[in-house]
Amino acid sequence: MLKIGITGGIGSGKTTVCKIFEVLDIPVYYADQRARDIVDTDTEIKERIKDLLGDQMYLPNGKLDRKKVAHIVFNFPELLEQYNAIIHPAVFADAERWMLRHKNYDYVIKEAALLFETGSNKTLDMVICVSAPKEVKIARIMNRDHITREQVLARMENQMDDTQKEALSDYIIYNDGSTPLIRQVLQIHEKLMAVVK
Protein backbone atom coordinates (compact mmCIF):
# COMPACT_ATOMS: atom_id res chain seq x y z
CA MET A 1 0.00 0.00 0.00
CA LEU A 2 1.26 3.45 -0.95
CA LYS A 3 0.75 6.36 1.42
CA ILE A 4 0.05 9.52 -0.57
CA GLY A 5 -0.18 13.03 0.82
CA ILE A 6 -2.31 15.81 -0.59
CA THR A 7 -1.47 19.33 0.46
CA GLY A 8 -1.79 22.91 -0.71
CA GLY A 9 -2.41 26.34 0.68
CA ILE A 10 -5.64 27.36 2.34
CA GLY A 11 -8.37 27.67 -0.30
CA SER A 12 -6.44 25.76 -2.98
CA GLY A 13 -9.16 23.13 -3.44
CA LYS A 14 -7.64 20.13 -1.63
CA THR A 15 -11.01 18.85 -0.46
CA THR A 16 -12.49 18.99 -3.96
CA VAL A 17 -9.55 16.99 -5.31
CA CYS A 18 -9.88 14.45 -2.48
CA LYS A 19 -13.57 13.96 -3.22
CA ILE A 20 -12.63 12.98 -6.79
CA PHE A 21 -10.16 10.39 -5.43
CA GLU A 22 -12.92 9.06 -3.15
CA VAL A 23 -15.13 8.51 -6.22
CA LEU A 24 -12.28 6.29 -7.48
CA ASP A 25 -12.65 4.26 -4.24
CA ILE A 26 -9.48 5.65 -2.66
CA PRO A 27 -9.79 6.20 1.11
CA VAL A 28 -8.94 9.73 2.27
CA TYR A 29 -7.90 10.80 5.76
CA TYR A 30 -8.80 14.46 6.30
CA ALA A 31 -6.25 15.66 8.86
CA ASP A 32 -7.82 19.07 9.38
CA GLN A 33 -11.27 17.59 10.01
CA ARG A 34 -9.87 14.96 12.37
CA ALA A 35 -8.00 17.71 14.24
CA ARG A 36 -11.33 19.48 14.74
CA ASP A 37 -12.88 16.26 16.05
CA ILE A 38 -9.96 15.56 18.38
CA VAL A 39 -9.96 19.02 20.01
CA ASP A 40 -13.70 18.62 20.65
CA THR A 41 -13.66 15.06 22.03
CA ASP A 42 -10.23 14.10 23.43
CA THR A 43 -10.27 14.93 27.16
CA GLU A 44 -6.48 15.17 27.50
CA ILE A 45 -6.13 17.43 24.46
CA LYS A 46 -8.96 19.67 25.70
CA GLU A 47 -7.25 20.10 29.06
CA ARG A 48 -3.94 20.96 27.44
CA ILE A 49 -5.61 23.60 25.23
CA LYS A 50 -7.35 25.09 28.28
CA ASP A 51 -4.02 25.18 30.13
CA LEU A 52 -2.46 27.03 27.18
CA LEU A 53 -5.24 29.44 26.18
CA GLY A 54 -7.78 29.39 29.01
CA ASP A 55 -11.08 27.66 29.78
CA GLN A 56 -13.00 30.29 27.81
CA MET A 57 -11.71 28.74 24.57
CA TYR A 58 -14.46 26.11 24.91
CA LEU A 59 -18.14 26.82 24.37
CA PRO A 60 -20.80 25.62 26.86
CA ASN A 61 -21.50 22.64 24.56
CA GLY A 62 -17.89 21.44 25.03
CA LYS A 63 -16.74 22.37 21.54
CA LEU A 64 -13.74 24.54 20.80
CA ASP A 65 -14.54 28.15 19.93
CA ARG A 66 -12.51 28.09 16.71
CA LYS A 67 -12.97 31.77 15.90
CA LYS A 68 -11.70 32.81 19.32
CA VAL A 69 -8.72 30.44 19.10
CA ALA A 70 -7.88 31.57 15.55
CA HIS A 71 -8.00 35.23 16.60
CA ILE A 72 -5.44 34.55 19.32
CA VAL A 73 -3.05 32.04 17.76
CA PHE A 74 -2.82 33.69 14.34
CA ASN A 75 -1.78 36.94 16.02
CA PHE A 76 0.76 35.40 18.42
CA PRO A 77 3.19 33.06 16.62
CA GLU A 78 4.60 31.60 19.85
CA LEU A 79 1.10 30.54 20.95
CA LEU A 80 0.40 29.07 17.51
CA GLU A 81 3.56 27.00 17.81
CA GLN A 82 2.57 25.72 21.25
CA TYR A 83 -1.00 25.05 20.08
CA ASN A 84 0.28 23.07 17.08
CA ALA A 85 2.61 21.10 19.38
CA ILE A 86 -0.51 19.85 21.16
CA ILE A 87 -2.57 19.09 18.06
CA HIS A 88 -0.13 17.74 15.47
CA PRO A 89 1.22 14.69 17.38
CA ALA A 90 -2.34 13.62 18.23
CA VAL A 91 -3.45 13.88 14.60
CA PHE A 92 -0.29 12.13 13.41
CA ALA A 93 -0.97 9.13 15.70
CA ASP A 94 -4.63 9.08 14.66
CA ALA A 95 -3.63 9.04 10.96
CA GLU A 96 -1.24 6.14 11.51
CA ARG A 97 -4.00 4.08 13.15
CA TRP A 98 -6.37 4.97 10.28
CA MET A 99 -3.83 3.86 7.66
CA LEU A 100 -3.38 0.51 9.38
CA ARG A 101 -7.13 -0.04 9.15
CA HIS A 102 -6.97 0.63 5.38
CA LYS A 103 -3.86 -1.39 4.55
CA ASN A 104 -5.72 -3.59 2.03
CA TYR A 105 -6.09 -0.74 -0.47
CA ASP A 106 -3.61 -0.08 -3.28
CA TYR A 107 -3.05 3.39 -1.90
CA VAL A 108 -4.55 5.77 0.62
CA ILE A 109 -4.46 9.54 0.88
CA LYS A 110 -3.70 11.81 3.81
CA GLU A 111 -4.99 15.33 3.18
CA ALA A 112 -3.34 18.04 5.28
CA ALA A 113 -2.71 21.74 4.78
CA LEU A 114 0.47 21.61 6.89
CA LEU A 115 1.94 18.39 5.52
CA PHE A 116 5.46 19.74 5.00
CA GLU A 117 5.31 22.18 7.91
CA THR A 118 4.68 19.35 10.40
CA GLY A 119 7.09 16.87 8.79
CA SER A 120 4.25 14.43 8.02
CA ASN A 121 5.52 14.12 4.47
CA LYS A 122 8.47 12.06 5.78
CA THR A 123 6.10 9.18 6.55
CA LEU A 124 4.52 9.22 3.08
CA ASP A 125 5.62 7.70 -0.22
CA MET A 126 4.59 10.62 -2.44
CA VAL A 127 2.94 14.01 -2.17
CA ILE A 128 0.44 15.77 -4.45
CA CYS A 129 0.24 19.56 -4.21
CA VAL A 130 -2.98 21.34 -5.14
CA SER A 131 -2.16 24.85 -6.31
CA ALA A 132 -4.35 27.85 -7.11
CA PRO A 133 -3.75 31.58 -7.73
CA LYS A 134 -3.52 33.63 -4.53
CA GLU A 135 -6.48 35.89 -5.27
CA VAL A 136 -8.68 32.90 -6.07
CA LYS A 137 -7.75 31.30 -2.74
CA ILE A 138 -8.42 34.51 -0.82
CA ALA A 139 -11.89 34.87 -2.40
CA ARG A 140 -12.76 31.22 -1.68
CA ILE A 141 -11.80 31.44 2.00
CA MET A 142 -13.52 34.79 2.56
CA ASN A 143 -16.70 33.29 1.08
CA ARG A 144 -16.39 29.92 2.84
CA ASP A 145 -15.41 31.09 6.33
CA HIS A 146 -17.07 34.53 6.25
CA ILE A 147 -13.88 36.28 7.30
CA THR A 148 -12.05 39.38 6.09
CA ARG A 149 -9.25 39.52 3.56
CA GLU A 150 -6.86 40.49 6.38
CA GLN A 151 -7.85 37.40 8.38
CA VAL A 152 -7.24 35.17 5.34
CA LEU A 153 -3.83 36.74 4.78
CA ALA A 154 -2.92 36.21 8.45
CA ARG A 155 -3.67 32.49 8.05
CA MET A 156 -1.72 32.32 4.80
CA GLU A 157 1.33 33.79 6.52
CA ASN A 158 1.46 30.70 8.75
CA GLN A 159 1.63 28.32 5.79
CA MET A 160 4.45 27.51 3.43
CA ASP A 161 4.27 29.29 0.09
CA ASP A 162 2.69 27.29 -2.78
CA THR A 163 5.91 27.55 -4.79
CA GLN A 164 7.83 25.83 -2.01
CA LYS A 165 5.18 23.13 -1.65
CA GLU A 166 5.21 22.50 -5.40
CA ALA A 167 9.01 22.11 -5.39
CA LEU A 168 8.77 19.45 -2.66
CA SER A 169 5.87 17.54 -4.23
CA ASP A 170 5.88 14.61 -6.66
CA TYR A 171 2.73 15.74 -8.50
CA ILE A 172 1.01 19.11 -8.89
CA ILE A 173 -2.68 19.68 -9.60
CA TYR A 174 -3.41 23.18 -10.86
CA ASN A 175 -6.82 24.34 -9.70
CA ASP A 176 -6.88 27.48 -11.82
CA GLY A 177 -9.51 26.43 -14.36
CA SER A 178 -7.01 25.77 -17.14
CA THR A 179 -7.24 21.95 -17.00
CA PRO A 180 -10.24 20.08 -15.51
CA LEU A 181 -9.50 18.67 -12.05
CA ILE A 182 -10.99 15.29 -12.95
CA ARG A 183 -8.55 14.85 -15.84
CA GLN A 184 -5.58 15.74 -13.64
CA VAL A 185 -6.70 13.37 -10.86
CA LEU A 186 -7.26 10.50 -13.31
CA GLN A 187 -3.77 10.95 -14.77
CA ILE A 188 -2.18 10.78 -11.31
CA HIS A 189 -4.41 7.86 -10.31
CA GLU A 190 -3.24 5.87 -13.34
CA LYS A 191 0.41 6.59 -12.51
CA LEU A 192 -0.04 5.53 -8.89
CA MET A 193 -1.83 2.33 -9.87
CA ALA A 194 1.02 1.55 -12.26
CA VAL A 195 3.49 1.89 -9.36
CA VAL A 196 1.39 -0.38 -7.13
CA LYS A 197 0.91 -3.06 -9.81
PDB file of N, CA and C in Angstrom, residues 15 22 27 36-37 44 48 50 59 62 72-73 88 93 109 111 119 123 138 147 153 167 171 175 184 189 193:
ATOM      1  N   THR A  15      -9.850  19.695  -0.756  1.00  0.00           N
ATOM      2  CA  THR A  15     -11.015  18.847  -0.458  1.00  0.00           C
ATOM      3  C   THR A  15     -11.710  18.421  -1.738  1.00  0.00           C
ATOM      4  N   GLU A  22     -11.982   9.935  -3.858  1.00  0.00           N
ATOM      5  CA  GLU A  22     -12.924   9.062  -3.154  1.00  0.00           C
ATOM      6  C   GLU A  22     -13.895   8.397  -4.131  1.00  0.00           C
ATOM      7  N   PRO A  27      -9.488   5.629  -0.206  1.00  0.00           N
ATOM      8  CA  PRO A  27      -9.789   6.204   1.110  1.00  0.00           C
ATOM      9  C   PRO A  27      -8.967   7.473   1.360  1.00  0.00           C
ATOM     10  N   ARG A  36     -10.157  18.832  14.155  1.00  0.00           N
ATOM     11  CA  ARG A  36     -11.332  19.482  14.742  1.00  0.00           C
ATOM     12  C   ARG A  36     -12.083  18.516  15.656  1.00  0.00           C
ATOM     13  N   ASP A  37     -12.202  17.267  15.225  1.00  0.00           N
ATOM     14  CA  ASP A  37     -12.878  16.263  16.054  1.00  0.00           C
ATOM     15  C   ASP A  37     -12.109  16.004  17.347  1.00  0.00           C
ATOM     16  N   GLU A  44      -7.854  14.713  27.209  1.00  0.00           N
ATOM     17  CA  GLU A  44      -6.484  15.167  27.503  1.00  0.00           C
ATOM     18  C   GLU A  44      -6.104  16.378  26.646  1.00  0.00           C
ATOM     19  N   ARG A  48      -5.200  20.306  27.816  1.00  0.00           N
ATOM     20  CA  ARG A  48      -3.942  20.962  27.437  1.00  0.00           C
ATOM     21  C   ARG A  48      -4.208  22.299  26.735  1.00  0.00           C
ATOM     22  N   LYS A  50      -6.889  24.177  27.231  1.00  0.00           N
ATOM     23  CA  LYS A  50      -7.353  25.085  28.285  1.00  0.00           C
ATOM     24  C   LYS A  50      -6.172  25.620  29.102  1.00  0.00           C
ATOM     25  N   LEU A  59     -16.753  26.381  24.268  1.00  0.00           N
ATOM     26  CA  LEU A  59     -18.141  26.820  24.373  1.00  0.00           C
ATOM     27  C   LEU A  59     -18.872  25.965  25.416  1.00  0.00           C
ATOM     28  N   GLY A  62     -19.115  22.252  24.974  1.00  0.00           N
ATOM     29  CA  GLY A  62     -17.892  21.443  25.028  1.00  0.00           C
ATOM     30  C   GLY A  62     -17.045  21.502  23.781  1.00  0.00           C
ATOM     31  N   ILE A  72      -6.603  34.475  18.428  1.00  0.00           N
ATOM     32  CA  ILE A  72      -5.440  34.545  19.322  1.00  0.00           C
ATOM     33  C   ILE A  72      -4.191  33.974  18.664  1.00  0.00           C
ATOM     34  N   VAL A  73      -4.272  32.715  18.212  1.00  0.00           N
ATOM     35  CA  VAL A  73      -3.047  32.042  17.761  1.00  0.00           C
ATOM     36  C   VAL A  73      -2.486  32.619  16.472  1.00  0.00           C
ATOM     37  N   HIS A  88      -0.754  18.532  16.545  1.00  0.00           N
ATOM     38  CA  HIS A  88      -0.135  17.741  15.470  1.00  0.00           C
ATOM     39  C   HIS A  88       0.263  16.318  15.869  1.00  0.00           C
ATOM     40  N   ALA A  93      -0.715  10.473  15.169  1.00  0.00           N
ATOM     41  CA  ALA A  93      -0.969   9.130  15.702  1.00  0.00           C
ATOM     42  C   ALA A  93      -2.308   8.598  15.209  1.00  0.00           C
ATOM     43  N   ILE A 109      -4.855   8.134   0.929  1.00  0.00           N
ATOM     44  CA  ILE A 109      -4.458   9.542   0.876  1.00  0.00           C
ATOM     45  C   ILE A 109      -4.621  10.182   2.245  1.00  0.00           C
ATOM     46  N   GLU A 111      -4.848  13.937   3.582  1.00  0.00           N
ATOM     47  CA  GLU A 111      -4.989  15.331   3.179  1.00  0.00           C
ATOM     48  C   GLU A 111      -4.667  16.217   4.374  1.00  0.00           C
ATOM     49  N   GLY A 119       6.191  18.005   9.036  1.00  0.00           N
ATOM     50  CA  GLY A 119       7.091  16.870   8.787  1.00  0.00           C
ATOM     51  C   GLY A 119       6.363  15.580   8.470  1.00  0.00           C
ATOM     52  N   THR A 123       6.681  10.507   6.356  1.00  0.00           N
ATOM     53  CA  THR A 123       6.099   9.179   6.552  1.00  0.00           C
ATOM     54  C   THR A 123       5.306   8.713   5.336  1.00  0.00           C
ATOM     55  N   ILE A 138      -7.921  33.508  -1.772  1.00  0.00           N
ATOM     56  CA  ILE A 138      -8.424  34.507  -0.822  1.00  0.00           C
ATOM     57  C   ILE A 138      -9.945  34.634  -0.937  1.00  0.00           C
ATOM     58  N   ILE A 147     -14.889  35.489   6.611  1.00  0.00           N
ATOM     59  CA  ILE A 147     -13.877  36.284   7.301  1.00  0.00           C
ATOM     60  C   ILE A 147     -13.323  37.345   6.345  1.00  0.00           C
ATOM     61  N   LEU A 153      -5.270  36.513   4.963  1.00  0.00           N
ATOM     62  CA  LEU A 153      -3.825  36.741   4.777  1.00  0.00           C
ATOM     63  C   LEU A 153      -3.045  36.349   6.019  1.00  0.00           C
ATOM     64  N   ALA A 167       7.632  22.595  -5.194  1.00  0.00           N
ATOM     65  CA  ALA A 167       9.007  22.109  -5.390  1.00  0.00           C
ATOM     66  C   ALA A 167       9.264  20.822  -4.614  1.00  0.00           C
ATOM     67  N   TYR A 171       3.731  15.391  -7.485  1.00  0.00           N
ATOM     68  CA  TYR A 171       2.735  15.741  -8.500  1.00  0.00           C
ATOM     69  C   TYR A 171       2.101  17.070  -8.124  1.00  0.00           C
ATOM     70  N   ASN A 175      -5.394  24.046  -9.828  1.00  0.00           N
ATOM     71  CA  ASN A 175      -6.819  24.338  -9.698  1.00  0.00           C
ATOM     72  C   ASN A 175      -7.071  25.791 -10.091  1.00  0.00           C
ATOM     73  N   GLN A 184      -6.858  15.756 -14.344  1.00  0.00           N
ATOM     74  CA  GLN A 184      -5.575  15.735 -13.635  1.00  0.00           C
ATOM     75  C   GLN A 184      -5.526  14.616 -12.596  1.00  0.00           C
ATOM     76  N   HIS A 189      -3.900   9.150 -10.770  1.00  0.00           N
ATOM     77  CA  HIS A 189      -4.413   7.859 -10.310  1.00  0.00           C
ATOM     78  C   HIS A 189      -3.821   6.721 -11.150  1.00  0.00           C
ATOM     79  N   MET A 193      -1.445   3.737  -9.711  1.00  0.00           N
ATOM     80  CA  MET A 193      -1.833   2.335  -9.868  1.00  0.00           C
ATOM     81  C   MET A 193      -0.760   1.548 -10.595  1.00  0.00           C
TER      82      MET A 193
END
